[in-house]
Tab-separated table of C-alpha atoms and ligand atoms in Angstrom:
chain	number	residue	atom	x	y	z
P	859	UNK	CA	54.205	99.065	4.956
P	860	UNK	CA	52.899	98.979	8.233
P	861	UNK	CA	54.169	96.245	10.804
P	862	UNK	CA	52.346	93.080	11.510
P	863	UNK	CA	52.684	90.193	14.004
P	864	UNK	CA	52.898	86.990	12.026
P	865	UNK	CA	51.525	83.577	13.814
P	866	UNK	CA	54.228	81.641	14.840
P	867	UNK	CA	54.454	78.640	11.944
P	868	UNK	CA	53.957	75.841	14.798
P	869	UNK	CA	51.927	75.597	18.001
P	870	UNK	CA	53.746	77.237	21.384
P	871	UNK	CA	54.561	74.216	22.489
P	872	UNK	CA	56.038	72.245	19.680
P	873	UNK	CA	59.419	73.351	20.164
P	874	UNK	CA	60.216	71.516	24.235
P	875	UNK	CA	61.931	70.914	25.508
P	876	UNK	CA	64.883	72.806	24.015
P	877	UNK	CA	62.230	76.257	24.112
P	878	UNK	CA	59.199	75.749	26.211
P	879	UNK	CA	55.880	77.402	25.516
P	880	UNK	CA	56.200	79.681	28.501
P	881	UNK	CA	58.916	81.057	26.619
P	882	UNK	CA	57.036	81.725	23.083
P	883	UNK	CA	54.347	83.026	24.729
P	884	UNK	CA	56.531	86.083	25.923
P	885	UNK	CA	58.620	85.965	23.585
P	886	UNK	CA	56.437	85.994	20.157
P	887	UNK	CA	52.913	87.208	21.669
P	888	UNK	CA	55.176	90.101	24.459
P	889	UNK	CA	57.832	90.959	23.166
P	890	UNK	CA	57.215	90.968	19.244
P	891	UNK	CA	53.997	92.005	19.601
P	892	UNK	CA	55.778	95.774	21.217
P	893	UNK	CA	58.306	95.393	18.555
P	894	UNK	CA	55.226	95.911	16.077
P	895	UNK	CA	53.258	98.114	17.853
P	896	UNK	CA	55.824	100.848	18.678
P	897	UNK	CA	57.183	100.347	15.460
P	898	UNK	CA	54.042	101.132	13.935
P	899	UNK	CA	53.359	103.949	15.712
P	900	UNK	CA	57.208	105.167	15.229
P	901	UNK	CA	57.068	104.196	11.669
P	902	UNK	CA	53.362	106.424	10.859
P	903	UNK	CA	55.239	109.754	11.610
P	904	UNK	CA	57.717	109.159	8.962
P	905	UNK	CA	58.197	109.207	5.529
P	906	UNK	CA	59.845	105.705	5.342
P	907	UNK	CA	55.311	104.447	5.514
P	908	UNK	CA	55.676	102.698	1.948
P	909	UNK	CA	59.041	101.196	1.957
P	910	UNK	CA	60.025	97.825	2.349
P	911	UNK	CA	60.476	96.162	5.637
P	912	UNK	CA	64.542	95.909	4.769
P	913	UNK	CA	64.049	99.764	3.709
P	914	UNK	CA	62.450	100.830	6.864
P	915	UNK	CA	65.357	98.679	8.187
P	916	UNK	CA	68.761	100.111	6.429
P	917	UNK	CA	67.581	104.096	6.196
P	918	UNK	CA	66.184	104.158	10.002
P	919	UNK	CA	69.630	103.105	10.813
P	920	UNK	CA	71.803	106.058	12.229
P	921	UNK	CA	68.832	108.238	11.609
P	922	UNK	CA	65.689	107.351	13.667
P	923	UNK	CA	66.858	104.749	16.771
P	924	UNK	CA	63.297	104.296	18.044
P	925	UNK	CA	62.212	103.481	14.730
P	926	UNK	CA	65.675	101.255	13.485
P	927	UNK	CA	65.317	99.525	17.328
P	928	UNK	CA	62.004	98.486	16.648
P	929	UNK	CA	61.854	97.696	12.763
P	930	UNK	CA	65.087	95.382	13.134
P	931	UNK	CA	63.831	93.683	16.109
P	932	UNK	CA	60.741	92.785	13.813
P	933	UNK	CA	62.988	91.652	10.694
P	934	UNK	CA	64.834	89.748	13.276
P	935	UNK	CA	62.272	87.919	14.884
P	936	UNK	CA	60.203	87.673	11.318
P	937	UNK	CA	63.188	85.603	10.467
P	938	UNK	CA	63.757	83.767	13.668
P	939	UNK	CA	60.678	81.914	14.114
P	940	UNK	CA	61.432	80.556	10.802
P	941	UNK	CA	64.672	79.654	11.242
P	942	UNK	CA	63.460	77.086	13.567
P	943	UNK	CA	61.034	73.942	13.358
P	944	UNK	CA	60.269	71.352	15.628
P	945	UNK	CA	62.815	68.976	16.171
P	946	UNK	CA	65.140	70.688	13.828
P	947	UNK	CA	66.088	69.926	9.927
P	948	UNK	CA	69.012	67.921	7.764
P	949	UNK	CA	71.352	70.629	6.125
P	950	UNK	CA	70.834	70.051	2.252
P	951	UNK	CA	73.931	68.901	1.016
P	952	UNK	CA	74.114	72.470	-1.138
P	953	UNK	CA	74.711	74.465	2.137
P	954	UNK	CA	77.105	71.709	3.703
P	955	UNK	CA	79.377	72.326	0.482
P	956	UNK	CA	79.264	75.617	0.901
P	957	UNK	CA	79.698	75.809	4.382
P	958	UNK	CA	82.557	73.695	4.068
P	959	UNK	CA	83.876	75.705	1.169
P	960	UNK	CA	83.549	78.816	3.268
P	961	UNK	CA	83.584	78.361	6.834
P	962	UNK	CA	85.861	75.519	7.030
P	963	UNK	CA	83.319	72.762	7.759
P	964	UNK	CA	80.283	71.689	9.683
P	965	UNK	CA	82.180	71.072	13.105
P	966	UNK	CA	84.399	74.490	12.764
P	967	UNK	CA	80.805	76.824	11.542
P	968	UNK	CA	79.222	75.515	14.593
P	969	UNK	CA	81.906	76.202	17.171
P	970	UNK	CA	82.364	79.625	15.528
P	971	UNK	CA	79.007	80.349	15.848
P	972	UNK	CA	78.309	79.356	19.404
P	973	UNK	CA	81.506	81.232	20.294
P	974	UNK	CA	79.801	84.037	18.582
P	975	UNK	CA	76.702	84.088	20.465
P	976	UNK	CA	78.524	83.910	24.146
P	977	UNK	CA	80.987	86.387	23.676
P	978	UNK	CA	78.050	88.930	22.067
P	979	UNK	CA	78.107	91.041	25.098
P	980	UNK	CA	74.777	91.912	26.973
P	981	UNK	CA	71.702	91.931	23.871
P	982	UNK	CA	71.989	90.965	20.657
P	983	UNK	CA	72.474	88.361	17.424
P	984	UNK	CA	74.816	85.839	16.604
P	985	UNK	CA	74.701	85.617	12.519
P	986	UNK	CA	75.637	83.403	9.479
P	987	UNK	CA	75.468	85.842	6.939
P	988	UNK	CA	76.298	86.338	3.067
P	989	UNK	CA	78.316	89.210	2.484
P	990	UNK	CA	80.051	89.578	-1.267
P	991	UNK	CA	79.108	86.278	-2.026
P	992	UNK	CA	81.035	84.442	1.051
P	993	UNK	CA	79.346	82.555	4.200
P	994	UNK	CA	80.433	84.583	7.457
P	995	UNK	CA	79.464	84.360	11.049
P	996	UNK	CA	78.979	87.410	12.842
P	997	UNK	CA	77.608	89.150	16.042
P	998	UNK	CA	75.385	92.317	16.561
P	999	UNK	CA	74.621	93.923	19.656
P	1000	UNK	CA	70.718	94.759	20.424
P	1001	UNK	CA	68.417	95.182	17.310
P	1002	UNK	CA	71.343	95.327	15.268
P	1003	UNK	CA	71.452	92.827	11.520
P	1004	UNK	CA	73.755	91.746	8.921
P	1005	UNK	CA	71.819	94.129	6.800
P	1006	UNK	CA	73.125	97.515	8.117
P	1007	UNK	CA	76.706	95.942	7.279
P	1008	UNK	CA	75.540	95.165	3.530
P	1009	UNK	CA	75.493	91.468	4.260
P	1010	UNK	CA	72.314	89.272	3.888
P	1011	UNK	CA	71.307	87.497	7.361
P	1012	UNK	CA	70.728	83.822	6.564
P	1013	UNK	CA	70.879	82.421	10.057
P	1014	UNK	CA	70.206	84.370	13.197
P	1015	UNK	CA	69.527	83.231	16.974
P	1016	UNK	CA	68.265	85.708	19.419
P	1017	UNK	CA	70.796	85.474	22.649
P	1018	UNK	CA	68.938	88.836	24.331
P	1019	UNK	CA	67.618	86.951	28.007
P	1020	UNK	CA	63.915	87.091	26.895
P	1021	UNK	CA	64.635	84.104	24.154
P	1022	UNK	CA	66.735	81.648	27.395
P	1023	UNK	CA	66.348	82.884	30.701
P	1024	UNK	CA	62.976	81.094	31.237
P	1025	UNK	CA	64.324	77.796	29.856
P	1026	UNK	CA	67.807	77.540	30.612
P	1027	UNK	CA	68.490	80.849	33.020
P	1028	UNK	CA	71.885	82.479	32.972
P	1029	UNK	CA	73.278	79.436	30.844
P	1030	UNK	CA	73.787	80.782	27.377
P	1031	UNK	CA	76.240	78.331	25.951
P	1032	UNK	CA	73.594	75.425	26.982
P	1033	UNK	CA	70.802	77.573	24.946
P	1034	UNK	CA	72.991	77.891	21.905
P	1035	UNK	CA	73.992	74.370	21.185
P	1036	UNK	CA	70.704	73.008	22.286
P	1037	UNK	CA	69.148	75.715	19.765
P	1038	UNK	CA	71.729	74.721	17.010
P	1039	UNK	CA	71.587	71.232	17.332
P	1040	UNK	CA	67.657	70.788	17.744
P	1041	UNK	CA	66.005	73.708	16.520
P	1042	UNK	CA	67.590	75.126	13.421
P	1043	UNK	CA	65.220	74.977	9.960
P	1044	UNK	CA	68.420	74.668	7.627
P	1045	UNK	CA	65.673	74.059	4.784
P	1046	UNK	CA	64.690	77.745	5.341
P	1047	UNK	CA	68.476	79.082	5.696
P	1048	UNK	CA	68.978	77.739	2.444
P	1049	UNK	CA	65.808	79.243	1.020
P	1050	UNK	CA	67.303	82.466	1.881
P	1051	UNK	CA	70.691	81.807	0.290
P	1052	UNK	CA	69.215	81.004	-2.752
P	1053	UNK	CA	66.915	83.668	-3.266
P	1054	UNK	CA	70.267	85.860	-2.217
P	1055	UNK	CA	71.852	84.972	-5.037
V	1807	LIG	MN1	63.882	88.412	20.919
């Protein structure tokens, strides 16, 4: 299935001031946008042309880095520009319990997965993630996902300099818990844990 840009599910400039407009405008129209094409292009001298996205994804991976690079990147950001909405979201009370359950509570998940995203060295992902059933938080490094590791990514935010530097520079901790505490759509994290399960 070939790649396709998606339109960003709220104007450029709904998310300020934690991520401006100058920054979607590189960041979904740029650097998306060469996530698709040279995945496309990539992707058309395959076999892999009429498999799933998550597919494309898990059997590029090891095999075909110009392809995995690019088809991950495209899950990722798929995902990421839903994980967020304007002014951010109330976690449903079914996630709190289970984050509490699994992760040892709201306060403890959220240091654990800020800590995640500044020690992810150079590019990458910080992650919650569903793996045999359990909440986790985890890291990748460039296009990497939870899905190469057989978990299921649920929450992901983008810590490679393209999604901060314009906003908040070299200060990644600042990006992280401004991201986490304004922008996250935890109505669309739980969407994905449910249909998970
Ligand atoms: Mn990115």
């Amino acid at each position: 299935m070939a790649f396709e840009l998606p339109d960003l599910p709220y104007a450029h400039d709904a998310l300020g001031p934690y991520m401006s407009s100058e920054t979607l405008e590189f960041h979904h129209d740029k650097h998306h946008q060469a996530y698709v094409t040279n995945g496309n292009n990539i992707l058309a001298e395959t076999d892999l042309k009429n498999e799933s996205l998550e597919n494309i994804v898990i059997k590029s991976h090891g095999n075909n880095a110009g392809l995995f690079n690019n088809a991950a990147q495209h899950y990722n950001h798929l995902h990421f520009w839903k994980m967020m909405t304007p002014g951010g979201s109330k976690v449903p009370s079914n996630l709190e319990s289970k984050i509490n359950e699994d992760l040892g509570g709201m306060d403890k998940f959220r240091a654990d997965f800020i800590n995640a995203g500044v020690t992810q060295f150079g590019s990458g992902w910080c992650w919650l993630e569903l793996k045999d059933g359990k909440l986790n938080v985890s890291k990748t490094p460039n296009g990497e996902n939870p899905l190469v590791n057989g978990a299921t990514p649920l929450l992901g935010c983008d810590v490679w300099e393209h999604s901060y530097y314009i906003d908040y520079r070299n200060a990644r901790p600042k990006y992280l818990e401004a991201w986490f505490d304004n922008l996250v759509n935890w109505e669309y994290v739980t969407e994905l844990l449910e249909n998970s399960n």
